[in-house]
CSV table of C-alpha atoms in Angstrom, one decimal:
chain,number,residue,atom,x,y,z
A,23,MET,CA,6.4,-7.5,26.0
A,24,LEU,CA,5.0,-7.6,22.5
A,25,THR,CA,2.3,-10.1,21.5
A,26,LEU,CA,2.1,-11.1,17.8
A,27,HIS,CA,-1.3,-12.2,16.8
A,28,HIS,CA,-0.5,-14.4,13.9
A,29,LEU,CA,-3.2,-15.5,11.5
A,30,GLU,CA,-2.2,-18.6,9.5
A,31,TYR,CA,-1.5,-18.1,5.8
A,32,SER,CA,-1.5,-14.3,6.1
A,33,GLN,CA,0.6,-11.2,5.9
A,34,SER,CA,1.4,-11.5,9.6
A,35,PHE,CA,4.1,-14.0,8.6
A,36,ARG,CA,6.2,-10.9,8.0
A,37,ILE,CA,6.1,-9.9,11.6
A,38,LEU,CA,6.9,-13.4,12.7
A,39,TRP,CA,10.1,-13.3,10.6
A,40,LEU,CA,10.9,-9.7,11.7
A,41,LEU,CA,10.8,-10.8,15.4
A,42,GLU,CA,12.9,-13.9,14.7
A,43,GLU,CA,15.5,-11.7,12.9
A,44,LEU,CA,15.6,-9.3,15.9
A,45,GLY,CA,15.9,-12.2,18.4
A,46,GLU,CA,13.9,-10.4,21.0
A,47,PRO,CA,11.4,-12.2,23.3
A,48,TYR,CA,7.8,-12.0,22.3
A,49,GLU,CA,4.6,-13.9,22.8
A,50,LEU,CA,3.1,-15.7,19.8
A,51,LYS,CA,-0.6,-16.3,19.5
A,52,LEU,CA,-1.7,-18.5,16.6
A,53,TYR,CA,-5.1,-18.1,14.9
A,54,ASN,CA,-6.6,-20.5,12.4
A,55,ARG,CA,-8.7,-19.4,9.5
A,56,ASP,CA,-12.4,-20.3,9.6
A,57,PRO,CA,-12.5,-23.7,7.7
A,58,GLU,CA,-15.8,-22.7,6.0
A,59,THR,CA,-15.1,-19.1,4.9
A,60,ASN,CA,-11.3,-19.0,5.0
A,61,LEU,CA,-11.6,-15.7,6.8
A,62,ALA,CA,-10.0,-14.7,10.1
A,63,PRO,CA,-11.9,-16.0,13.1
A,64,SER,CA,-14.2,-13.6,14.9
A,65,ASP,CA,-11.8,-13.0,17.9
A,66,TYR,CA,-9.1,-12.0,15.5
A,67,LYS,CA,-11.4,-9.6,13.7
A,68,ALA,CA,-12.6,-8.1,17.0
A,69,LEU,CA,-9.0,-7.4,18.0
A,70,SER,CA,-7.7,-5.9,14.7
A,71,PRO,CA,-8.7,-2.3,14.1
A,72,LEU,CA,-9.7,-3.0,10.4
A,73,GLY,CA,-10.2,-6.8,10.9
A,74,THR,CA,-6.9,-7.4,9.0
A,75,ALA,CA,-3.7,-9.3,9.7
A,76,PRO,CA,-1.1,-8.6,11.1
A,77,VAL,CA,-1.9,-7.1,14.5
A,78,VAL,CA,0.3,-6.8,17.5
A,79,THR,CA,-0.5,-5.8,21.1
A,80,ILE,CA,2.0,-4.1,23.4
A,81,GLY,CA,0.3,-3.4,26.8
A,82,THR,CA,-2.8,-1.4,25.8
A,83,LEU,CA,-1.5,-0.5,22.4
A,84,VAL,CA,-3.1,-2.4,19.5
A,85,LEU,CA,-1.3,-1.8,16.2
A,86,ALA,CA,-2.1,-3.1,12.7
A,87,GLU,CA,-0.6,-2.6,9.2
A,88,SER,CA,2.5,-4.5,8.4
A,89,ASN,CA,4.8,-1.6,7.8
A,90,ALA,CA,3.5,0.4,10.7
A,91,ILE,CA,4.4,-2.6,12.9
A,92,ILE,CA,7.8,-2.9,11.3
A,93,ASP,CA,8.6,0.8,11.8
A,94,TYR,CA,7.3,0.7,15.4
A,95,VAL,CA,9.3,-2.4,16.4
A,96,LEU,CA,12.5,-1.1,14.7
A,97,ASP,CA,12.1,2.1,16.8
A,98,SER,CA,13.4,0.1,19.7
A,99,HIS,CA,16.3,-1.3,17.6
A,100,PRO,CA,18.0,1.9,16.4
A,101,ASP,CA,21.3,0.0,15.6
A,102,SER,CA,19.6,-2.8,13.6
A,103,THR,CA,20.6,-3.0,9.9
A,104,LEU,CA,17.0,-3.8,9.1
A,105,ALA,CA,16.4,-0.1,8.4
A,106,PRO,CA,19.3,1.8,6.8
A,107,ASP,CA,19.8,5.1,8.5
A,108,PRO,CA,19.2,8.4,6.8
A,109,GLY,CA,22.3,9.2,4.7
A,110,ASP,CA,23.1,5.5,4.2
A,111,LYS,CA,24.0,4.7,0.6
A,112,ASP,CA,21.2,2.1,0.5
A,113,ARG,CA,18.6,4.4,2.1
A,114,ALA,CA,16.7,5.4,-1.0
A,115,ARG,CA,16.7,1.8,-2.5
A,116,HIS,CA,15.5,0.4,0.8
A,117,LEU,CA,12.7,3.0,1.1
A,118,PHE,CA,11.6,2.5,-2.5
A,119,TRP,CA,11.1,-1.3,-2.1
A,120,TYR,CA,9.8,-1.0,1.4
A,121,HIS,CA,6.9,1.2,0.2
A,122,ALA,CA,6.5,-0.4,-3.2
A,123,ALA,CA,5.3,-3.6,-1.5
A,124,PRO,CA,2.0,-2.1,-0.2
A,125,GLY,CA,2.0,0.8,-2.7
A,126,SER,CA,2.4,-1.2,-6.0
A,127,PHE,CA,2.9,-4.9,-5.6
A,128,MET,CA,0.1,-5.9,-3.2
A,129,PRO,CA,-2.6,-3.8,-5.0
A,130,LEU,CA,-1.9,-5.6,-8.3
A,131,GLN,CA,-2.2,-8.9,-6.5
A,132,SER,CA,-5.4,-7.9,-4.7
A,133,ILE,CA,-7.0,-6.8,-8.0
A,134,ALA,CA,-5.9,-10.1,-9.7
A,135,MET,CA,-7.2,-12.1,-6.7
A,136,VAL,CA,-10.7,-10.5,-6.9
A,137,LEU,CA,-10.9,-11.0,-10.6
A,138,GLY,CA,-9.7,-14.6,-10.3
A,139,LEU,CA,-12.3,-15.4,-7.6
A,140,LEU,CA,-15.1,-13.9,-9.6
A,141,GLU,CA,-14.1,-15.9,-12.6
A,142,THR,CA,-13.8,-19.3,-10.9
A,143,ARG,CA,-16.8,-19.0,-8.7
A,144,ALA,CA,-19.3,-17.7,-11.3
A,145,PRO,CA,-21.4,-20.4,-13.0
A,146,TRP,CA,-21.0,-21.1,-16.7
A,147,PRO,CA,-21.6,-19.2,-19.0
A,148,ILE,CA,-21.1,-16.2,-16.8
A,149,SER,CA,-17.6,-17.4,-15.9
A,150,SER,CA,-16.8,-17.6,-19.6
A,151,LEU,CA,-17.9,-14.1,-20.2
A,152,LEU,CA,-16.0,-12.8,-17.1
A,153,LYS,CA,-12.9,-14.5,-18.3
A,154,SER,CA,-13.1,-12.7,-21.6
A,155,VAL,CA,-13.7,-9.3,-20.0
A,156,PHE,CA,-11.0,-9.8,-17.3
A,157,GLY,CA,-8.6,-11.0,-19.9
A,158,GLN,CA,-8.6,-7.4,-21.3
A,159,VAL,CA,-7.9,-6.0,-17.8
A,160,ARG,CA,-5.0,-8.3,-17.5
A,161,LYS,CA,-3.6,-7.5,-20.9
A,162,MET,CA,-4.0,-3.7,-20.7
A,163,PHE,CA,-3.5,-3.0,-17.1
A,164,LEU,CA,-2.3,-5.8,-14.7
A,165,ASN,CA,0.3,-7.6,-16.9
A,166,PRO,CA,2.3,-4.6,-18.1
A,167,ARG,CA,2.5,-3.2,-14.5
A,168,ASN,CA,3.4,-6.5,-13.0
A,169,GLU,CA,6.0,-7.0,-15.7
A,170,ALA,CA,7.6,-3.6,-15.1
A,171,LEU,CA,7.8,-4.4,-11.4
A,172,LEU,CA,9.3,-7.9,-11.8
A,173,ASN,CA,11.9,-6.7,-14.3
A,174,LEU,CA,13.0,-3.9,-11.9
A,175,MET,CA,13.2,-6.4,-9.1
A,176,GLU,CA,15.3,-8.8,-11.2
A,177,GLU,CA,17.6,-5.9,-12.2
A,178,ASP,CA,18.0,-4.6,-8.7
A,179,LEU,CA,18.7,-8.0,-7.2
A,180,GLY,CA,21.4,-8.4,-9.8
A,181,LYS,CA,23.2,-5.4,-8.3
A,182,GLN,CA,22.8,-6.1,-4.6
A,183,ALA,CA,21.9,-9.2,-2.6
A,184,PHE,CA,18.7,-7.8,-1.0
A,185,PHE,CA,15.8,-5.6,-1.9
A,186,GLY,CA,17.0,-3.1,0.7
A,187,GLY,CA,20.6,-3.2,-0.5
A,188,ASP,CA,23.6,-5.1,0.9
A,189,TYR,CA,21.8,-6.3,4.0
A,190,LEU,CA,18.4,-7.8,4.7
A,191,THR,CA,16.0,-4.9,5.6
A,192,GLY,CA,12.3,-4.3,6.2
A,193,ALA,CA,11.9,-4.1,2.5
A,194,ASP,CA,12.7,-7.8,2.1
A,195,ILE,CA,10.5,-8.6,5.1
A,196,THR,CA,7.5,-6.8,3.8
A,197,LEU,CA,8.0,-8.1,0.3
A,198,VAL,CA,8.1,-11.7,1.5
A,199,TYR,CA,4.4,-12.1,1.4
A,200,PRO,CA,3.7,-10.9,-2.2
A,201,MET,CA,6.9,-12.6,-3.4
A,202,TYR,CA,5.8,-16.0,-2.2
A,203,ALA,CA,2.2,-15.4,-3.4
A,204,ALA,CA,3.7,-14.7,-6.9
A,205,ARG,CA,6.0,-17.7,-6.7
A,206,ASP,CA,3.1,-20.0,-5.7
A,207,LYS,CA,1.2,-18.8,-8.7
A,208,GLY,CA,4.1,-19.8,-11.0
A,209,VAL,CA,5.1,-16.2,-11.9
A,210,PHE,CA,8.8,-17.0,-11.5
A,211,ASP,CA,8.7,-20.4,-13.2
A,212,ARG,CA,10.7,-19.2,-16.2
A,213,GLY,CA,13.7,-16.9,-15.9
A,214,TYR,CA,14.3,-14.5,-13.0
A,215,PRO,CA,17.6,-16.0,-11.8
A,216,ASN,CA,18.3,-13.1,-9.5
A,217,ILE,CA,14.9,-13.4,-7.8
A,218,HIS,CA,15.4,-17.2,-7.4
A,219,ALA,CA,18.8,-16.4,-5.7
A,220,TRP,CA,17.0,-14.0,-3.4
A,221,PHE,CA,14.6,-16.7,-2.3
A,222,GLU,CA,17.5,-19.1,-1.6
A,223,ARG,CA,19.3,-16.4,0.3
A,224,ILE,CA,16.4,-15.7,2.7
A,225,GLU,CA,15.5,-19.3,3.1
A,226,ALA,CA,19.1,-20.0,4.2
A,227,ARG,CA,18.7,-17.6,7.2
A,228,SER,CA,18.2,-19.2,10.6
A,229,ALA,CA,15.6,-16.6,11.6
A,230,PHE,CA,13.6,-17.4,8.5
A,231,LYS,CA,13.8,-21.1,9.2
A,232,SER,CA,12.7,-20.6,12.8
A,233,ALA,CA,9.8,-18.3,11.6
A,234,ARG,CA,8.7,-21.1,9.3
A,235,ALA,CA,9.0,-23.6,12.1
A,236,LYS,CA,6.8,-21.5,14.4
A,237,ASP,CA,4.3,-20.9,11.6
A,238,ASP,CA,4.3,-24.6,11.0
A,239,ARG,CA,2.3,-24.4,7.8
A,240,GLU,CA,3.1,-26.1,4.4
A,241,ARG,CA,3.4,-22.7,2.8
A,242,ILE,CA,3.4,-19.0,3.7
A,243,THR,CA,0.6,-17.4,1.7
A,244,PHE,CA,-3.1,-17.8,1.5
A,245,ARG,CA,-4.9,-19.3,-1.5
A,246,PHE,CA,-8.6,-19.9,-1.8
A,247,THR,CA,-8.3,-23.6,-2.7
A,248,ASN,CA,-6.3,-24.7,0.4
B,11,MET,CA,17.9,20.5,-5.4
B,12,LEU,CA,14.9,18.3,-5.6
B,13,THR,CA,12.7,18.2,-8.7
B,14,LEU,CA,9.1,17.1,-8.3
B,15,HIS,CA,7.7,15.7,-11.5
B,16,HIS,CA,4.0,16.3,-10.9
B,17,LEU,CA,1.4,14.6,-13.0
B,18,GLU,CA,-1.9,16.4,-13.0
B,19,TYR,CA,-4.8,14.7,-11.1
B,20,SER,CA,-2.5,12.2,-9.5
B,21,GLN,CA,-1.0,11.0,-6.3
B,22,SER,CA,2.0,13.3,-6.8
B,23,PHE,CA,-0.2,16.1,-5.3
B,24,ARG,CA,0.9,14.7,-2.0
B,25,ILE,CA,4.5,15.6,-2.6
B,26,LEU,CA,3.6,19.0,-3.8
B,27,TRP,CA,1.8,19.7,-0.5
B,28,LEU,CA,4.7,18.1,1.5
B,29,LEU,CA,7.2,20.4,-0.1
B,30,GLU,CA,5.0,23.5,0.4
B,31,GLU,CA,4.6,22.5,4.1
B,32,LEU,CA,8.4,22.3,4.5
B,33,GLY,CA,9.0,25.6,2.7
B,34,GLU,CA,12.2,24.4,1.1
B,35,PRO,CA,13.1,25.3,-2.5
B,36,TYR,CA,12.4,22.8,-5.2
B,37,GLU,CA,11.9,22.7,-8.9
B,38,LEU,CA,8.4,21.8,-10.1
B,39,LYS,CA,7.8,20.2,-13.5
B,40,LEU,CA,4.2,19.8,-14.5
B,41,TYR,CA,3.0,17.0,-16.8
B,42,ASN,CA,-0.5,16.7,-18.4
B,43,ARG,CA,-2.3,13.4,-18.9
B,44,ASP,CA,-2.7,12.2,-22.4
B,45,PRO,CA,-6.1,13.6,-23.5
B,46,GLU,CA,-7.0,10.4,-25.3
B,47,THR,CA,-6.0,7.7,-22.8
B,48,ASN,CA,-5.9,9.8,-19.6
B,49,LEU,CA,-2.6,8.1,-18.8
B,50,ALA,CA,0.7,9.7,-17.9
B,51,PRO,CA,2.6,11.0,-21.0
B,52,SER,CA,5.4,8.9,-22.3
B,53,ASP,CA,8.2,11.1,-21.0
B,54,TYR,CA,6.7,10.7,-17.5
B,55,LYS,CA,6.5,6.9,-17.9
B,56,ALA,CA,10.1,6.7,-19.1
B,57,LEU,CA,11.3,8.7,-16.1
B,58,SER,CA,9.3,6.8,-13.4
B,59,PRO,CA,10.7,3.3,-12.4
B,60,LEU,CA,7.3,1.7,-12.5
B,61,GLY,CA,5.6,4.3,-14.7
B,62,THR,CA,3.6,5.6,-11.8
B,63,ALA,CA,3.3,9.1,-10.1
B,64,PRO,CA,4.8,10.6,-8.0
B,65,VAL,CA,8.4,10.6,-8.9
B,66,VAL,CA,11.2,13.0,-7.8
B,67,THR,CA,14.7,13.4,-9.0
B,68,ILE,CA,17.6,14.6,-6.8
B,69,GLY,CA,20.8,14.7,-8.8
B,70,THR,CA,21.1,11.2,-10.3
B,71,LEU,CA,18.6,9.7,-7.8
B,72,VAL,CA,15.2,8.9,-9.2
B,73,LEU,CA,12.7,8.0,-6.5
B,74,ALA,CA,9.1,6.8,-6.8
B,75,GLU,CA,6.4,5.7,-4.3
B,76,SER,CA,4.7,8.4,-2.3
B,77,ASN,CA,5.7,7.2,1.2
B,78,ALA,CA,9.3,6.5,0.1
B,79,ILE,CA,9.5,10.1,-1.1
B,80,ILE,CA,8.0,11.4,2.1
B,81,ASP,CA,10.4,9.4,4.3
B,82,TYR,CA,13.4,10.4,2.2
B,83,VAL,CA,12.5,14.1,2.1
B,84,LEU,CA,11.8,14.1,5.9
B,85,ASP,CA,15.3,12.6,6.5
B,86,SER,CA,16.6,16.1,5.7
B,87,HIS,CA,14.2,17.6,8.2
B,88,PRO,CA,14.8,15.7,11.5
B,89,ASP,CA,13.1,18.5,13.5
B,90,SER,CA,9.9,18.6,11.5
B,91,THR,CA,6.7,17.7,13.3
B,92,LEU,CA,5.6,15.9,10.1
B,93,ALA,CA,7.0,12.7,11.4
B,94,PRO,CA,6.6,12.2,15.2
B,95,ASP,CA,9.8,10.8,16.7
B,96,PRO,CA,10.2,7.3,18.1
B,97,GLY,CA,8.8,7.5,21.6
B,98,ASP,CA,6.4,10.4,20.9
B,99,LYS,CA,2.9,9.7,22.2
B,100,ASP,CA,1.5,10.1,18.7
B,101,ARG,CA,4.1,7.8,17.1
B,102,ALA,CA,1.9,4.6,16.8
B,103,ARG,CA,-1.1,6.5,15.6
B,104,HIS,CA,0.9,8.3,13.0
B,105,LEU,CA,2.5,5.1,11.8
B,106,PHE,CA,-0.8,3.3,11.6
B,107,TRP,CA,-2.5,5.9,9.4
B,108,TYR,CA,0.6,6.6,7.4
B,109,HIS,CA,0.8,3.0,6.3
B,110,ALA,CA,-3.0,2.3,6.2
B,111,ALA,CA,-3.2,4.7,3.2
B,112,PRO,CA,-1.3,2.5,0.8
B,113,GLY,CA,-1.9,-0.7,2.8
B,114,SER,CA,-5.7,-0.6,3.2
B,115,PHE,CA,-7.4,2.5,1.8
B,116,MET,CA,-5.8,2.8,-1.7
B,117,PRO,CA,-6.2,-0.9,-2.6
B,118,LEU,CA,-10.0,-0.8,-1.8
B,119,GLN,CA,-10.3,2.2,-4.0
B,120,SER,CA,-8.2,0.6,-6.8
B,121,ILE,CA,-10.4,-2.5,-6.8
B,122,ALA,CA,-13.5,-0.4,-6.8
B,123,MET,CA,-12.1,1.7,-9.7
B,124,VAL,CA,-11.4,-1.4,-11.8
B,125,LEU,CA,-14.8,-2.8,-11.2
B,126,GLY,CA,-16.5,0.5,-11.9
B,127,LEU,CA,-14.6,1.0,-15.1
B,128,LEU,CA,-15.5,-2.5,-16.4
B,129,GLU,CA,-19.2,-1.9,-15.5
B,130,THR,CA,-19.5,1.4,-17.2
B,131,ARG,CA,-17.5,0.6,-20.3
B,132,ALA,CA,-19.0,-2.8,-21.1
B,133,PRO,CA,-21.8,-2.8,-23.6
B,134,TRP,CA,-25.3,-3.8,-22.5
B,135,PRO,CA,-26.3,-6.5,-21.5
B,136,ILE,CA,-22.8,-7.4,-20.3
B,137,SER,CA,-22.7,-4.2,-18.2
B,138,SER,CA,-25.9,-5.3,-16.5
B,139,LEU,CA,-24.5,-8.7,-15.7
B,140,LEU,CA,-21.3,-7.2,-14.4
B,141,LYS,CA,-23.2,-4.8,-12.2
B,142,SER,CA,-25.0,-7.8,-10.6
B,143,VAL,CA,-21.8,-9.8,-10.0
B,144,PHE,CA,-19.8,-6.8,-8.8
B,145,GLY,CA,-22.7,-5.8,-6.5
B,146,GLN,CA,-22.0,-9.0,-4.6
B,147,VAL,CA,-18.3,-8.1,-4.3
B,148,ARG,CA,-19.2,-4.7,-3.0
B,149,LYS,CA,-21.7,-6.1,-0.5
B,150,MET,CA,-19.5,-8.9,0.8
B,151,PHE,CA,-16.0,-7.5,0.6
B,152,LEU,CA,-15.5,-3.8,-0.4
B,153,ASN,CA,-18.3,-2.1,1.6
B,154,PRO,CA,-17.7,-3.7,5.0
B,155,ARG,CA,-14.0,-3.0,4.8
B,156,ASN,CA,-14.5,0.6,3.6
B,157,GLU,CA,-17.0,1.1,6.4
B,158,ALA,CA,-14.7,-0.2,9.1
B,159,LEU,CA,-12.0,2.2,7.8
B,160,LEU,CA,-14.2,5.2,7.6
B,161,ASN,CA,-15.7,4.6,11.1
B,162,LEU,CA,-12.2,4.3,12.5
B,163,MET,CA,-11.2,7.6,10.8
B,164,GLU,CA,-14.2,9.4,12.1
B,165,GLU,CA,-13.5,8.1,15.6
B,166,ASP,CA,-9.8,9.0,15.6
B,167,LEU,CA,-10.4,12.4,14.2
B,168,GLY,CA,-12.9,13.0,17.0
B,169,LYS,CA,-10.0,12.5,19.5
B,170,GLN,CA,-7.2,14.5,17.8
B,171,ALA,CA,-7.1,17.1,15.0
B,172,PHE,CA,-5.1,15.1,12.5
B,173,PHE,CA,-4.6,11.6,11.4
B,174,GLY,CA,-1.1,11.7,12.7
B,175,GLY,CA,-2.2,13.1,16.1
B,176,ASP,CA,-2.0,16.7,17.4
B,177,TYR,CA,0.0,17.9,14.4
B,178,LEU,CA,-0.2,17.5,10.7
B,179,THR,CA,2.0,14.6,9.7
B,180,GLY,CA,2.9,12.5,6.7
B,181,ALA,CA,-0.2,10.4,7.5
B,182,ASP,CA,-2.4,13.3,6.6
B,183,ILE,CA,-0.3,14.1,3.5
B,184,THR,CA,-0.4,10.6,2.2
B,185,LEU,CA,-4.1,10.2,3.0
B,186,VAL,CA,-5.0,13.4,1.2
B,187,TYR,CA,-5.3,11.6,-2.2
B,188,PRO,CA,-7.7,8.8,-1.2
B,189,MET,CA,-9.6,11.1,1.1
B,190,TYR,CA,-10.4,13.6,-1.8
B,191,ALA,CA,-11.1,10.6,-4.1
B,192,ALA,CA,-13.7,9.4,-1.6
B,193,ARG,CA,-15.2,12.8,-1.1
B,194,ASP,CA,-15.5,13.4,-4.8
B,195,LYS,CA,-17.5,10.1,-5.0
B,196,GLY,CA,-19.9,11.3,-2.3
B,197,VAL,CA,-18.7,8.9,0.3
B,198,PHE,CA,-18.9,11.6,3.0
B,199,ASP,CA,-22.1,13.3,1.8
B,200,ARG,CA,-24.0,12.1,4.9
B,201,GLY,CA,-22.5,12.2,8.4
B,202,TYR,CA,-18.8,12.1,9.2
B,203,PRO,CA,-18.6,15.5,10.9
B,204,ASN,CA,-15.0,14.9,12.2
B,205,ILE,CA,-13.8,14.0,8.7
B,206,HIS,CA,-15.4,17.2,7.3
B,207,ALA,CA,-13.7,19.2,10.1
B,208,TRP,CA,-10.4,17.6,9.0
B,209,PHE,CA,-10.9,18.7,5.4
B,210,GLU,CA,-11.6,22.2,6.6
B,211,ARG,CA,-8.6,22.2,8.8
B,212,ILE,CA,-6.2,21.2,6.0
B,213,GLU,CA,-7.8,23.5,3.5
B,214,ALA,CA,-7.2,26.4,5.8
B,215,ARG,CA,-3.4,25.8,5.8
B,216,SER,CA,-1.4,28.2,3.7
B,217,ALA,CA,0.9,25.5,2.4
B,218,PHE,CA,-2.2,23.5,1.2
B,219,LYS,CA,-3.5,26.6,-0.5
B,220,SER,CA,-0.2,27.3,-2.3
B,221,ALA,CA,0.0,23.6,-3.3
B,222,ARG,CA,-3.5,23.9,-4.8
B,223,ALA,CA,-2.5,27.1,-6.6
B,224,LYS,CA,0.7,25.6,-8.1
B,225,ASP,CA,-1.3,22.5,-9.1
B,226,ASP,CA,-3.9,24.8,-10.7
B,227,ARG,CA,-6.5,22.2,-11.4
B,228,GLU,CA,-10.2,22.2,-10.5
B,229,ARG,CA,-9.8,19.2,-8.2
B,230,ILE,CA,-7.0,17.0,-6.8
B,231,THR,CA,-7.9,13.5,-7.9
B,232,PHE,CA,-8.3,11.7,-11.1
B,233,ARG,CA,-11.5,10.5,-12.5
B,234,PHE,CA,-12.1,8.8,-15.8
B,235,THR,CA,-14.9,11.1,-16.8
B,236,ASN,CA,-12.9,14.4,-16.6
């Protein structure tokens, strides 16, 4: 039996959704963030190899990293459409988006988060100076890369219903976290009709709804000003 | 026939090494960075979906993201030990390190790179102020996370020869880039005997040597002061 150690407002929501999609029994342990620091509590950090969420335990095995967990869990479901088989027409598309989540989308968000935190927490006039310097990073580096990524998403979701192709796959599940983080920041407020349709499509799924109900939080992603 | 579009001093070295390990025929196209901006040349950016390296083409398929390419190429080599099968005793270990490379190690390096660039390129006294602010980010966030990661690497490489377990796997291949980036920055200068043994072990492989020869650069990774 697998135990999902789910930290509220964290990337472990992916695994909660995955397990609901698979409909297999699992044990769910919920952990709240420290109300002072917003970080994972000490028992969570002690459990997770790198102190990060998600983490699952299966007997004596302790496994972290979202996509490692998704791959491992799907090993036991070889017939699931959540991972198109080698040779499937959607295989390459699925793999690209599955790995673009940690490989391209998340790092851009992490860099933006660190810069944003520094800006907002520094006292004036340092904050003002940081804003000016970071504005250049956004203009030269972060914004063009983000824009290329979002445009490709919009294009691909205009061709097929899910990131992974015709069916929901691990690509959609791993992208759910950065997609909601982006939506919460207003990134999709103008345009992106195909991306909006994707959000509607996943939110209509019963497994997504039950994952949200078990999570029982007002939103999926973390933000520093809760 | 697969064509690897290899950008010098970039993450596409992984795929060069992968293909040499597999010993299958492929076409290699080399691209130099723009000597002014250090970025990929415009023909590379036009080819790659997000403008990033690596990218491979197979007929009309254009595929980016290191781990997507590794997975896709290994689909055609089901008997390769580069990916332990589901149920293999090294499966979970392999998956953890395979996904920890883009999921944990690379983002820490990317954030550190952006901060380092801002520090060194800003004029004094802004540079001095940034150093002080970023020092706090390093102390509170980057260093503890990096240290946890490096300690776990050292521990795991003391138990088995490769990140992926008893055999070289995609985990070692995808980690090669951030591992050399860290080594070049002096991260392993003191201690880490098991990590040093891993470097020796991979450098002794004939496929690694031929990848280095085809790359034909004085080092593997990119740095801004070439």
